[in-house]
mmCIF file of C-alpha atoms and ligand atoms in Angstrom:
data_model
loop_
_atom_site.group_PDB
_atom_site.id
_atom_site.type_symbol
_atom_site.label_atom_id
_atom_site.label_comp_id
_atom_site.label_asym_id
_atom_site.label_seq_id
_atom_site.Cartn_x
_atom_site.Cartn_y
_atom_site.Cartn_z
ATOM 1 C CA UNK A 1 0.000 0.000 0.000
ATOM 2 C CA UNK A 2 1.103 3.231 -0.876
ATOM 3 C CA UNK A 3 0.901 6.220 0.820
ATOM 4 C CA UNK A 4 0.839 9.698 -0.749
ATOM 5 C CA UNK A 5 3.319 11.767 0.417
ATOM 6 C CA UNK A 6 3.488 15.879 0.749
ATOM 7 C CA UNK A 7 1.065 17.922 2.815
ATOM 8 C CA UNK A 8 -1.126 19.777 0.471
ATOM 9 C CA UNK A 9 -1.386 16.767 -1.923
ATOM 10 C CA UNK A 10 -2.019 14.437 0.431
ATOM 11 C CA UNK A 11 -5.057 15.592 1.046
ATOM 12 C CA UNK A 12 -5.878 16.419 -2.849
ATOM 13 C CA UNK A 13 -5.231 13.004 -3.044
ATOM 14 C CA UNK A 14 -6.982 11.797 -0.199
ATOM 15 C CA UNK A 15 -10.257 13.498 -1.393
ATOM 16 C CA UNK A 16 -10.173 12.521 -5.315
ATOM 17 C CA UNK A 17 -9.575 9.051 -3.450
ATOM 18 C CA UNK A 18 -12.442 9.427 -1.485
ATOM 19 C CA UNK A 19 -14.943 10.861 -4.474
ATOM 20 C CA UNK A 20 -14.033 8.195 -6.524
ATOM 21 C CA UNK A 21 -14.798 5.871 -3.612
ATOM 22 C CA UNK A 22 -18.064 7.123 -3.359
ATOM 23 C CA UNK A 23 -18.480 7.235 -7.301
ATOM 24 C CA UNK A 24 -18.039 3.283 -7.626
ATOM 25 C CA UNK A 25 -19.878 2.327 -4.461
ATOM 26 C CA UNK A 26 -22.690 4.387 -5.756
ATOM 27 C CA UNK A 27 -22.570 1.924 -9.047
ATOM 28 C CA UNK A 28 -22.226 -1.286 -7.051
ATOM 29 C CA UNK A 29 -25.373 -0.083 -4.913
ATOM 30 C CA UNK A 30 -27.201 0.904 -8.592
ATOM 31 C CA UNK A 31 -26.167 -2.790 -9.780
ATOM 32 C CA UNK A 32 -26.784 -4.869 -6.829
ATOM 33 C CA UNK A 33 -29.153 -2.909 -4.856
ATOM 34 C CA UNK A 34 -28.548 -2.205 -1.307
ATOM 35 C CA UNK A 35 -29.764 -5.137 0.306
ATOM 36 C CA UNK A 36 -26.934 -7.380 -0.790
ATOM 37 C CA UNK A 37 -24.315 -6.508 2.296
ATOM 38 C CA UNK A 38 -21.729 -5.488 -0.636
ATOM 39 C CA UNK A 39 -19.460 -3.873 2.259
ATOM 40 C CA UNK A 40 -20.011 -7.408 4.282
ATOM 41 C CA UNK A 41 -17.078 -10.047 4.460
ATOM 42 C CA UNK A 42 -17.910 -13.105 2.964
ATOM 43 C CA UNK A 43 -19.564 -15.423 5.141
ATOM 44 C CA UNK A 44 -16.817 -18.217 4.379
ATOM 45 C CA UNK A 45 -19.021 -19.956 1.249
ATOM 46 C CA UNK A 46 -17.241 -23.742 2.533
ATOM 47 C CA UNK A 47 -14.349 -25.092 4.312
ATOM 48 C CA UNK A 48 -11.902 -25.235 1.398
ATOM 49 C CA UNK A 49 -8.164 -25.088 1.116
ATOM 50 C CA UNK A 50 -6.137 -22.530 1.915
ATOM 51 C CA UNK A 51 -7.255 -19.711 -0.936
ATOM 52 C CA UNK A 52 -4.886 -16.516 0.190
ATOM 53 C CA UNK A 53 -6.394 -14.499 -2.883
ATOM 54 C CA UNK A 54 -9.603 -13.093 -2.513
ATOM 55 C CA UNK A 55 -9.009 -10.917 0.714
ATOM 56 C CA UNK A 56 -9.404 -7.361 -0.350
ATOM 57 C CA UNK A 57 -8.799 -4.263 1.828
ATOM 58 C CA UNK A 58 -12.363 -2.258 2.661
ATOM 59 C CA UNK A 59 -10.284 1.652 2.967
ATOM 60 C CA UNK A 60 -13.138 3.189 0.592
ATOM 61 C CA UNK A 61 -15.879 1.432 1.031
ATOM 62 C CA UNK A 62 -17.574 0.597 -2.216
ATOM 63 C CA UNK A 63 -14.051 0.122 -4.177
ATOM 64 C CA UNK A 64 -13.119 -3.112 -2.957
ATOM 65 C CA UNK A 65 -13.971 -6.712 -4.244
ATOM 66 C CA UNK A 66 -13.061 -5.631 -7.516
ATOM 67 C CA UNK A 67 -16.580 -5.043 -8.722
ATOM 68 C CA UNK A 68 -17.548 -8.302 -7.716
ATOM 69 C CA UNK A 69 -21.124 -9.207 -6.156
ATOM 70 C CA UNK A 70 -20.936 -10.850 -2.876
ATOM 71 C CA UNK A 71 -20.714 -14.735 -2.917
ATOM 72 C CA UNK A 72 -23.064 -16.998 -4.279
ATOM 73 C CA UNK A 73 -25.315 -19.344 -1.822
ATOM 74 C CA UNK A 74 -23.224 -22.091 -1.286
ATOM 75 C CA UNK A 75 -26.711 -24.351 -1.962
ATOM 76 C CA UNK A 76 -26.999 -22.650 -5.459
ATOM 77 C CA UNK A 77 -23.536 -24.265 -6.497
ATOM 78 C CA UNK A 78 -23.087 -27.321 -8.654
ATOM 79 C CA UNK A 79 -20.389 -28.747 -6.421
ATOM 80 C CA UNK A 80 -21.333 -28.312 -3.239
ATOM 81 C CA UNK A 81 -21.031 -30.867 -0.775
ATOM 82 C CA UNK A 82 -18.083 -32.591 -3.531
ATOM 83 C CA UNK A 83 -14.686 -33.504 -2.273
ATOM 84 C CA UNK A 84 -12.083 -33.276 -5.561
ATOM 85 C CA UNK A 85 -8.915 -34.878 -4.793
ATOM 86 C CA UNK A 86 -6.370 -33.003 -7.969
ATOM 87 C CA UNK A 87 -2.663 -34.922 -8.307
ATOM 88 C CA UNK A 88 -0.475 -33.129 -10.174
ATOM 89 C CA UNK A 89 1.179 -35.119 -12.014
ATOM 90 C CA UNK A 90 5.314 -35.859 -10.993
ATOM 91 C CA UNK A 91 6.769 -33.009 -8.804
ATOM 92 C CA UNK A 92 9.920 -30.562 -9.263
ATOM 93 C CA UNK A 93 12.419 -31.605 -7.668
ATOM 94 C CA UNK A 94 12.487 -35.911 -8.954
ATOM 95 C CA UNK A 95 14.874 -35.332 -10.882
ATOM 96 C CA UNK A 96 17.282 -34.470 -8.067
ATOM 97 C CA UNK A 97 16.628 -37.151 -5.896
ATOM 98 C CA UNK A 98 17.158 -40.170 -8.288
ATOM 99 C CA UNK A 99 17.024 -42.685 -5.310
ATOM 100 C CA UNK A 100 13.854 -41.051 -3.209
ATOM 101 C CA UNK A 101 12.325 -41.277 -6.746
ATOM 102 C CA UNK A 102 13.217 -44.558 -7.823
ATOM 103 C CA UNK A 103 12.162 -46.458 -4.333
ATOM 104 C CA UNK A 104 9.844 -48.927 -5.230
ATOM 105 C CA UNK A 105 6.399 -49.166 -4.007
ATOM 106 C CA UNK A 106 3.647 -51.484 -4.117
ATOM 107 C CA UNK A 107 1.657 -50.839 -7.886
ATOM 108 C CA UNK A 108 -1.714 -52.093 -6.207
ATOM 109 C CA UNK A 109 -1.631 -55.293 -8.313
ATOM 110 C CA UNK A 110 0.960 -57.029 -5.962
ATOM 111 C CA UNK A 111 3.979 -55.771 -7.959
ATOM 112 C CA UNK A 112 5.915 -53.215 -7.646
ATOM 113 C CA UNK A 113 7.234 -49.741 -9.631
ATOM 114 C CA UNK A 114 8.948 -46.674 -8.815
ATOM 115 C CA UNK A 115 7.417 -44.157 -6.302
ATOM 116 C CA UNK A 116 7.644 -41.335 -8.327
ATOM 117 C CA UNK A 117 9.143 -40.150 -11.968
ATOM 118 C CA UNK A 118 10.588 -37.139 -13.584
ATOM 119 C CA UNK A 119 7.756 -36.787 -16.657
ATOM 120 C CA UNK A 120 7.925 -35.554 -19.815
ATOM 121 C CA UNK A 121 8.572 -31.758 -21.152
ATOM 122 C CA UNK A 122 8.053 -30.264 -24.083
ATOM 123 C CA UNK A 123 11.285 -29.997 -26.400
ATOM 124 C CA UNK A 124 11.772 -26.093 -25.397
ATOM 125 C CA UNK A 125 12.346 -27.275 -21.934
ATOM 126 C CA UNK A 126 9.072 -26.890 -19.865
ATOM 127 C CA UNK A 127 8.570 -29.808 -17.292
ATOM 128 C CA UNK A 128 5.588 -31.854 -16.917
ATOM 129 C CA UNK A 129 5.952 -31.372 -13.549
ATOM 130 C CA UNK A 130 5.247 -27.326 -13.934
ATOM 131 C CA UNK A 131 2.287 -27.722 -16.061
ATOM 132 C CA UNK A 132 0.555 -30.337 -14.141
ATOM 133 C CA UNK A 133 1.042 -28.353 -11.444
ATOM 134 C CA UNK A 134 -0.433 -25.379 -12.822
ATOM 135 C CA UNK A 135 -2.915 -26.816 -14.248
ATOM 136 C CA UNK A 136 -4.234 -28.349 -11.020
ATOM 137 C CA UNK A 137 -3.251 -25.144 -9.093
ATOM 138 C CA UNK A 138 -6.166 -23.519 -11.534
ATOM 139 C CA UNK A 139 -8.822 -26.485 -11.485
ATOM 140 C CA UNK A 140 -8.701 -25.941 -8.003
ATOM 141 C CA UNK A 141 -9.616 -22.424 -7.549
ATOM 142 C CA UNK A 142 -12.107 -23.368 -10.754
ATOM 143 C CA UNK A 143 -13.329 -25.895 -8.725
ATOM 144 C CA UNK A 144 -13.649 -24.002 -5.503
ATOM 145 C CA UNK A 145 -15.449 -21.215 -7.804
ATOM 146 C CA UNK A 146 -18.018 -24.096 -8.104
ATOM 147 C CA UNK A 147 -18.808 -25.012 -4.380
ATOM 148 C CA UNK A 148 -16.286 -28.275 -4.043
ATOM 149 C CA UNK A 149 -13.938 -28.325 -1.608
ATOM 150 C CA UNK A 150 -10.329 -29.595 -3.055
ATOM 151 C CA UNK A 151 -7.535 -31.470 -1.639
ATOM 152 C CA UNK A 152 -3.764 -31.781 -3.568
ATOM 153 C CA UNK A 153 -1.563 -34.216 -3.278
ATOM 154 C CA UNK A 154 1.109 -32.281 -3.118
ATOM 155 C CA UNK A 155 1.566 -28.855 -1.478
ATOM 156 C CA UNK A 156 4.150 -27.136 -4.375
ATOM 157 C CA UNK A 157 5.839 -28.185 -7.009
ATOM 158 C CA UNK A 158 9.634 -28.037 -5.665
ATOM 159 C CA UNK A 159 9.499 -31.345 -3.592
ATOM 160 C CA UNK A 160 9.916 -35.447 -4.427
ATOM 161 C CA UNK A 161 6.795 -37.394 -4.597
ATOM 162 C CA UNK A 162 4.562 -38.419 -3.388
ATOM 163 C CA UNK A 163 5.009 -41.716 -4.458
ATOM 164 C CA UNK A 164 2.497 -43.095 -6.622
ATOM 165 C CA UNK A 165 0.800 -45.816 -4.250
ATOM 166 C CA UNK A 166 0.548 -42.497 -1.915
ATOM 167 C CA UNK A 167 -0.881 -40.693 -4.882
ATOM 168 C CA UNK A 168 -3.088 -43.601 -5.396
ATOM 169 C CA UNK A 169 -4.419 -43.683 -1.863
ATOM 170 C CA UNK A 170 -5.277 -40.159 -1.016
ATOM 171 C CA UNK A 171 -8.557 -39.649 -1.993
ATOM 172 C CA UNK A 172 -9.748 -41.969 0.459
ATOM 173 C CA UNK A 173 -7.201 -41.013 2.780
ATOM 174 C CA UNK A 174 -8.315 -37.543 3.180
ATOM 175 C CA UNK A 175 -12.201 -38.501 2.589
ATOM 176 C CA UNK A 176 -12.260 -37.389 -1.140
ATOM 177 C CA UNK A 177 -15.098 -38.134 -3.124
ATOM 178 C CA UNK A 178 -13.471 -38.524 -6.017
ATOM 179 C CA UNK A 179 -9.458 -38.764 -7.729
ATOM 180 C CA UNK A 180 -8.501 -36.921 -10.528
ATOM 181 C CA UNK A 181 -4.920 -36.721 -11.657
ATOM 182 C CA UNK A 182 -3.418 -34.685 -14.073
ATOM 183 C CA UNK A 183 -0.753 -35.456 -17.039
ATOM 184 C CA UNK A 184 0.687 -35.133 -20.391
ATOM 185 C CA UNK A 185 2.275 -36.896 -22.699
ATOM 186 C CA UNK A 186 5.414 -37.548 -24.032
ATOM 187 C CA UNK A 187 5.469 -39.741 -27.339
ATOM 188 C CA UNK A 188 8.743 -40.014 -29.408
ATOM 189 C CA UNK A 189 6.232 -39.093 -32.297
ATOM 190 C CA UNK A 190 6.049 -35.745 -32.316
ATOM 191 C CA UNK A 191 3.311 -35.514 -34.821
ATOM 192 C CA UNK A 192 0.901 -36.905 -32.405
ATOM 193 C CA UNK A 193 -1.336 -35.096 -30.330
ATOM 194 C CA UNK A 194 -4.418 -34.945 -28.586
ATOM 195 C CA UNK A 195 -5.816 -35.968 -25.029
ATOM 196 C CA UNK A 196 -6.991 -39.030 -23.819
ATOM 197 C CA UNK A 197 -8.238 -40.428 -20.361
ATOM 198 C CA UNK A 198 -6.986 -43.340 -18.824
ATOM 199 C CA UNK A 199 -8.942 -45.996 -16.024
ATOM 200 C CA UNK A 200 -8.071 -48.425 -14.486
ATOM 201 C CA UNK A 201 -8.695 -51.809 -16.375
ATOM 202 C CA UNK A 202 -9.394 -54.235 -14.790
ATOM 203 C CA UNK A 203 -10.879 -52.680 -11.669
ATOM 204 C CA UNK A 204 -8.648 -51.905 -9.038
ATOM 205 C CA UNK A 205 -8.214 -54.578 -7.237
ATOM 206 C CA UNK A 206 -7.421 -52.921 -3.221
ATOM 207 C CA UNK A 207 -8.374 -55.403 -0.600
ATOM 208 C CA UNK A 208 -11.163 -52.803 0.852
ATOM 209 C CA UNK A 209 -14.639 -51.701 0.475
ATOM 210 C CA UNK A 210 -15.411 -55.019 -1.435
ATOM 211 C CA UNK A 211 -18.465 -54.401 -3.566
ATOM 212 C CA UNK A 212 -18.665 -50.704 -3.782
ATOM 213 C CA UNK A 213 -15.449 -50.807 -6.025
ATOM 214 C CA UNK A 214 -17.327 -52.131 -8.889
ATOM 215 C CA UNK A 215 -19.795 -49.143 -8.280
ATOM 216 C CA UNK A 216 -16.439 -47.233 -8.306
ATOM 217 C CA UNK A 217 -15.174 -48.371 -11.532
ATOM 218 C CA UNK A 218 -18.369 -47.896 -12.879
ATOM 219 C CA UNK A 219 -17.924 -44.197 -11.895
ATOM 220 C CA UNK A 220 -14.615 -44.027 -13.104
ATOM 221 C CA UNK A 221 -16.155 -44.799 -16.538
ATOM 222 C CA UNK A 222 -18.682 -41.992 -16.388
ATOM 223 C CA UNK A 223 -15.980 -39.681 -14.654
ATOM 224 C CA UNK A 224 -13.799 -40.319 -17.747
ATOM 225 C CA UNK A 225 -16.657 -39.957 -20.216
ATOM 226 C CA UNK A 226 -17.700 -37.258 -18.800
ATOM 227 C CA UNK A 227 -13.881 -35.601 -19.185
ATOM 228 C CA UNK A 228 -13.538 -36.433 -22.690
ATOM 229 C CA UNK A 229 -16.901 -34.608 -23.572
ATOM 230 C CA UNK A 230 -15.549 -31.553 -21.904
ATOM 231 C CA UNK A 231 -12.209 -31.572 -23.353
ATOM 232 C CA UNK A 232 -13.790 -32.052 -26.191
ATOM 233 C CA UNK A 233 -16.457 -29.399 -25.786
ATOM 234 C CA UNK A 234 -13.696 -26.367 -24.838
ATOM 235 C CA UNK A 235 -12.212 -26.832 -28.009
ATOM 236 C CA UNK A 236 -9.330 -29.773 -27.572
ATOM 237 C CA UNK A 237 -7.881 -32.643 -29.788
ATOM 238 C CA UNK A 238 -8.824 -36.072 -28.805
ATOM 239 C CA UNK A 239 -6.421 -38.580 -29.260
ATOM 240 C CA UNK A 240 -5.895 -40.176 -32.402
ATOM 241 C CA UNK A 241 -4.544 -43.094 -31.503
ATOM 242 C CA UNK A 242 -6.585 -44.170 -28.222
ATOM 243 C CA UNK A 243 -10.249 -45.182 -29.497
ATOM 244 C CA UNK A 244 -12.920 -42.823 -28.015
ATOM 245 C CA UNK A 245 -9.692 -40.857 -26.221
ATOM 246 C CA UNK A 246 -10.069 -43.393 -23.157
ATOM 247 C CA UNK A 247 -7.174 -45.581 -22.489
ATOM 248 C CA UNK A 248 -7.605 -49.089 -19.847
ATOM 249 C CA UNK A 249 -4.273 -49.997 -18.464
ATOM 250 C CA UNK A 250 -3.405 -52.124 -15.592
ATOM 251 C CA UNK A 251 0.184 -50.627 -14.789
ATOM 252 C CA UNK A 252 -0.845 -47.247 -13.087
ATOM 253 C CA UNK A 253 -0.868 -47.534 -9.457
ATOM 254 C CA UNK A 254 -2.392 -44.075 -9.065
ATOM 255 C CA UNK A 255 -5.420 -45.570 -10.185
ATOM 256 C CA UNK A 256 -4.831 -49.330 -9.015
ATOM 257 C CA UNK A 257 -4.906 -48.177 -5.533
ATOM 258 C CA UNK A 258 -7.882 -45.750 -5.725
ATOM 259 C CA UNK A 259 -10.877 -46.539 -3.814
ATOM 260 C CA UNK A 260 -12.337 -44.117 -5.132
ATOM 261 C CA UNK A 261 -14.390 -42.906 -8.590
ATOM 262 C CA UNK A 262 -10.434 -41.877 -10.291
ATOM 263 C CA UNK A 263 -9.462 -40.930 -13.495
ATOM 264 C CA UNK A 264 -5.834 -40.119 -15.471
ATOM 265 C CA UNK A 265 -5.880 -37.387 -17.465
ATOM 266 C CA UNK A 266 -2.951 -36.892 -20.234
ATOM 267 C CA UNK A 267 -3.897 -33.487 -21.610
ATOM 268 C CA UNK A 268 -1.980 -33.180 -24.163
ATOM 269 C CA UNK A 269 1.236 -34.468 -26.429
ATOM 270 C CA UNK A 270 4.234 -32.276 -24.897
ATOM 271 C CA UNK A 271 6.465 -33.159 -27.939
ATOM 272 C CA UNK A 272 3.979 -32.350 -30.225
ATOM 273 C CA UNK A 273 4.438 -28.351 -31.229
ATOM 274 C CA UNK A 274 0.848 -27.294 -31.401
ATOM 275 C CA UNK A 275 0.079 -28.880 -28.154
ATOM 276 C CA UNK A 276 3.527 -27.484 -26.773
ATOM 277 C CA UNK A 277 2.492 -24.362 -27.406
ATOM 278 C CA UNK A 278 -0.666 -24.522 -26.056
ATOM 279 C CA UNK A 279 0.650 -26.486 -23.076
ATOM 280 C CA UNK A 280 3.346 -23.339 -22.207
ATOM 281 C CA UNK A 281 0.680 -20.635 -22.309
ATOM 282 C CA UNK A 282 -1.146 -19.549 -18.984
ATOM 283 C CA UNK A 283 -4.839 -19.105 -21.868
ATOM 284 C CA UNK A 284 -3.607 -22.973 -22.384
ATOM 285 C CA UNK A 285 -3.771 -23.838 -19.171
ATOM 286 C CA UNK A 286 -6.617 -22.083 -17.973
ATOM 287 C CA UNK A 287 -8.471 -23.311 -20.695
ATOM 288 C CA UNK A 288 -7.346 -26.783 -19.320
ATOM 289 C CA UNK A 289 -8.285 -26.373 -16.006
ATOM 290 C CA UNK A 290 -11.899 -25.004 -16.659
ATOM 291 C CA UNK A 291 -12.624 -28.262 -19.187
ATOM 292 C CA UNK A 292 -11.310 -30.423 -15.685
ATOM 293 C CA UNK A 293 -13.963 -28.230 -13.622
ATOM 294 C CA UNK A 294 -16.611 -28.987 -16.095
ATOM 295 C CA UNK A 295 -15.979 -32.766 -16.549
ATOM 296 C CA UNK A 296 -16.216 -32.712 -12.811
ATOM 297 C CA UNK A 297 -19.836 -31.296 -12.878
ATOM 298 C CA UNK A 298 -21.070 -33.020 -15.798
ATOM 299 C CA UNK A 299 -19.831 -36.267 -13.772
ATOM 300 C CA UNK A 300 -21.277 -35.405 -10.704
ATOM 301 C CA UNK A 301 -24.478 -33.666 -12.491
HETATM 302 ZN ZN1 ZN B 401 2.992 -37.847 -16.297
#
């Protein structure tokens, strides 16, 4: 915050400050009416994550919030009540820490793989790692935006891990409704491109809940569905090469061990240079994110 310095000018300032205060509260009571407690702090909508954005100073009244209404009811949003456990995909610092990341782990199909990997980039140099991380960094707040609460399984993207078995695991572990992790791809081809959506095939196979898991795998179907129709929908490529852009693989602990309704998502062909592109810019990403958000509601719709 800055403060005007000078005697005379301070209060000039201090004044227009003030008028135009009173100017643009006088619009926000014209557009929202008075009723609407636009000087109120929001009632906390849900008990989400940690959102440090948001908090706006109230010096003139009227000016803050940046023109925005207050809050939506909580009841009125799609996702309320949801719990979205978002894995970004790898984390920053793997590469580093060669033996942390190469520990193996149970794959939840009694073998065994490495807890964690470095990923993919695209051939300028950005990581997986970054983009999956931004990515889910944006689906949350879009996510939030829609009622959910969110939980990520990781808290930056500087660290090792988790490993995947971990990864696999947290929904549940932090009573998560539902398991959505976020990827891209790397293929050697670098004229392919497009997204595709992987489950778990067979089911997962985790020695708890019994029956519900097929109702989970059932879910994962619709979840995954339901992701491909929004990529889709905001404008992205489906995969070529994976029929209907939704991939069953066995080998993917993140999804073995989920005993929840979980889903894979490879966004995009990192080597490929249209998807590249799109992958590096922030429009890219956010455009990402918000197709995530609405796969989630069209799921749980
Ligand atoms: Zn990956």
């Amino acid at each position: 915050m800055t403060d005007p310095a000078g005697r005379a000018g301070r209060w000039t300032v201090a004044l227009a400050v003030l008028l135009a205060g009173l100017a643009v509260g006088w619009v926000s009571w014209l557009a929202f009416g008075s009723g609407a407690g636009d000087e109120r702090p929001a009632p906390s909508p849900s008990p989400t994550t940690e959102r440090t954005s948001g908090a706006s100073a109230t010096d003139v009244p009227g000016v803050a919030g940046s023109g925005k209404s207050s809050p939506p009811d909580p009841a009125s949003l799609p996702l309320t009540g949801l719990t979205v456990a978002l894995d970004p995909g790898h984390n920053g610092a793997n590469a580093q820490h060669p033996d942390q990341a190469g520990a193996l782990v149970p794959d939840g199909r009694g073998g065994s793989k490495a807890c964690n990997t470095v990923g993919t980039s695209t051939d300028a140099g950005y990581a997986e790692h970054a983009f999956t991380w931004d990515v889910a960094s944006r689906a949350s707040t879009a996510l939030e935006d829609l009622g959910a609460r969110v939980v990520l399984t990781r808290a930056d993207d500087d660290g090792v891990g988790p490993c995947v078995d971990v990864r696999g695991g947290f929904a549940q572990d932090v009573g998560a409704d539902v398991l959505v992790s976020v990827h891209a791809n790397g293929s050697d081809d670098r004229a392919a491109k497009g997204f595709f959506v992987i489950v778990a095939d067979p089911p997962p196979v985790v020695e708890i809940d019994g029956p519900p898991r097929a109702d989970d795998a059932a879910s994962s179907e619709r979840l995954a569905t339901a992701m491909v129709g929004a990529l889709g929908s905001a404008g992205f490529t489906p995969s070529g090469s994976v029929a209907g852009a939704i991939s069953r693989r066995g080998d993917l602990a993140t999804l073995n061990l989920a005993a929840r309704p979980a889903v894979l998502l490879e966004l995009a062909e990192m080597r490929n240079p249209d998807e590249a592109a799109l992958a590096s810019s922030e429009e890219g990403r956010q455009r990402y994110a918000d197709a995530i958000a609405a796969g989630v509601v069209a799921w749980a719709g």
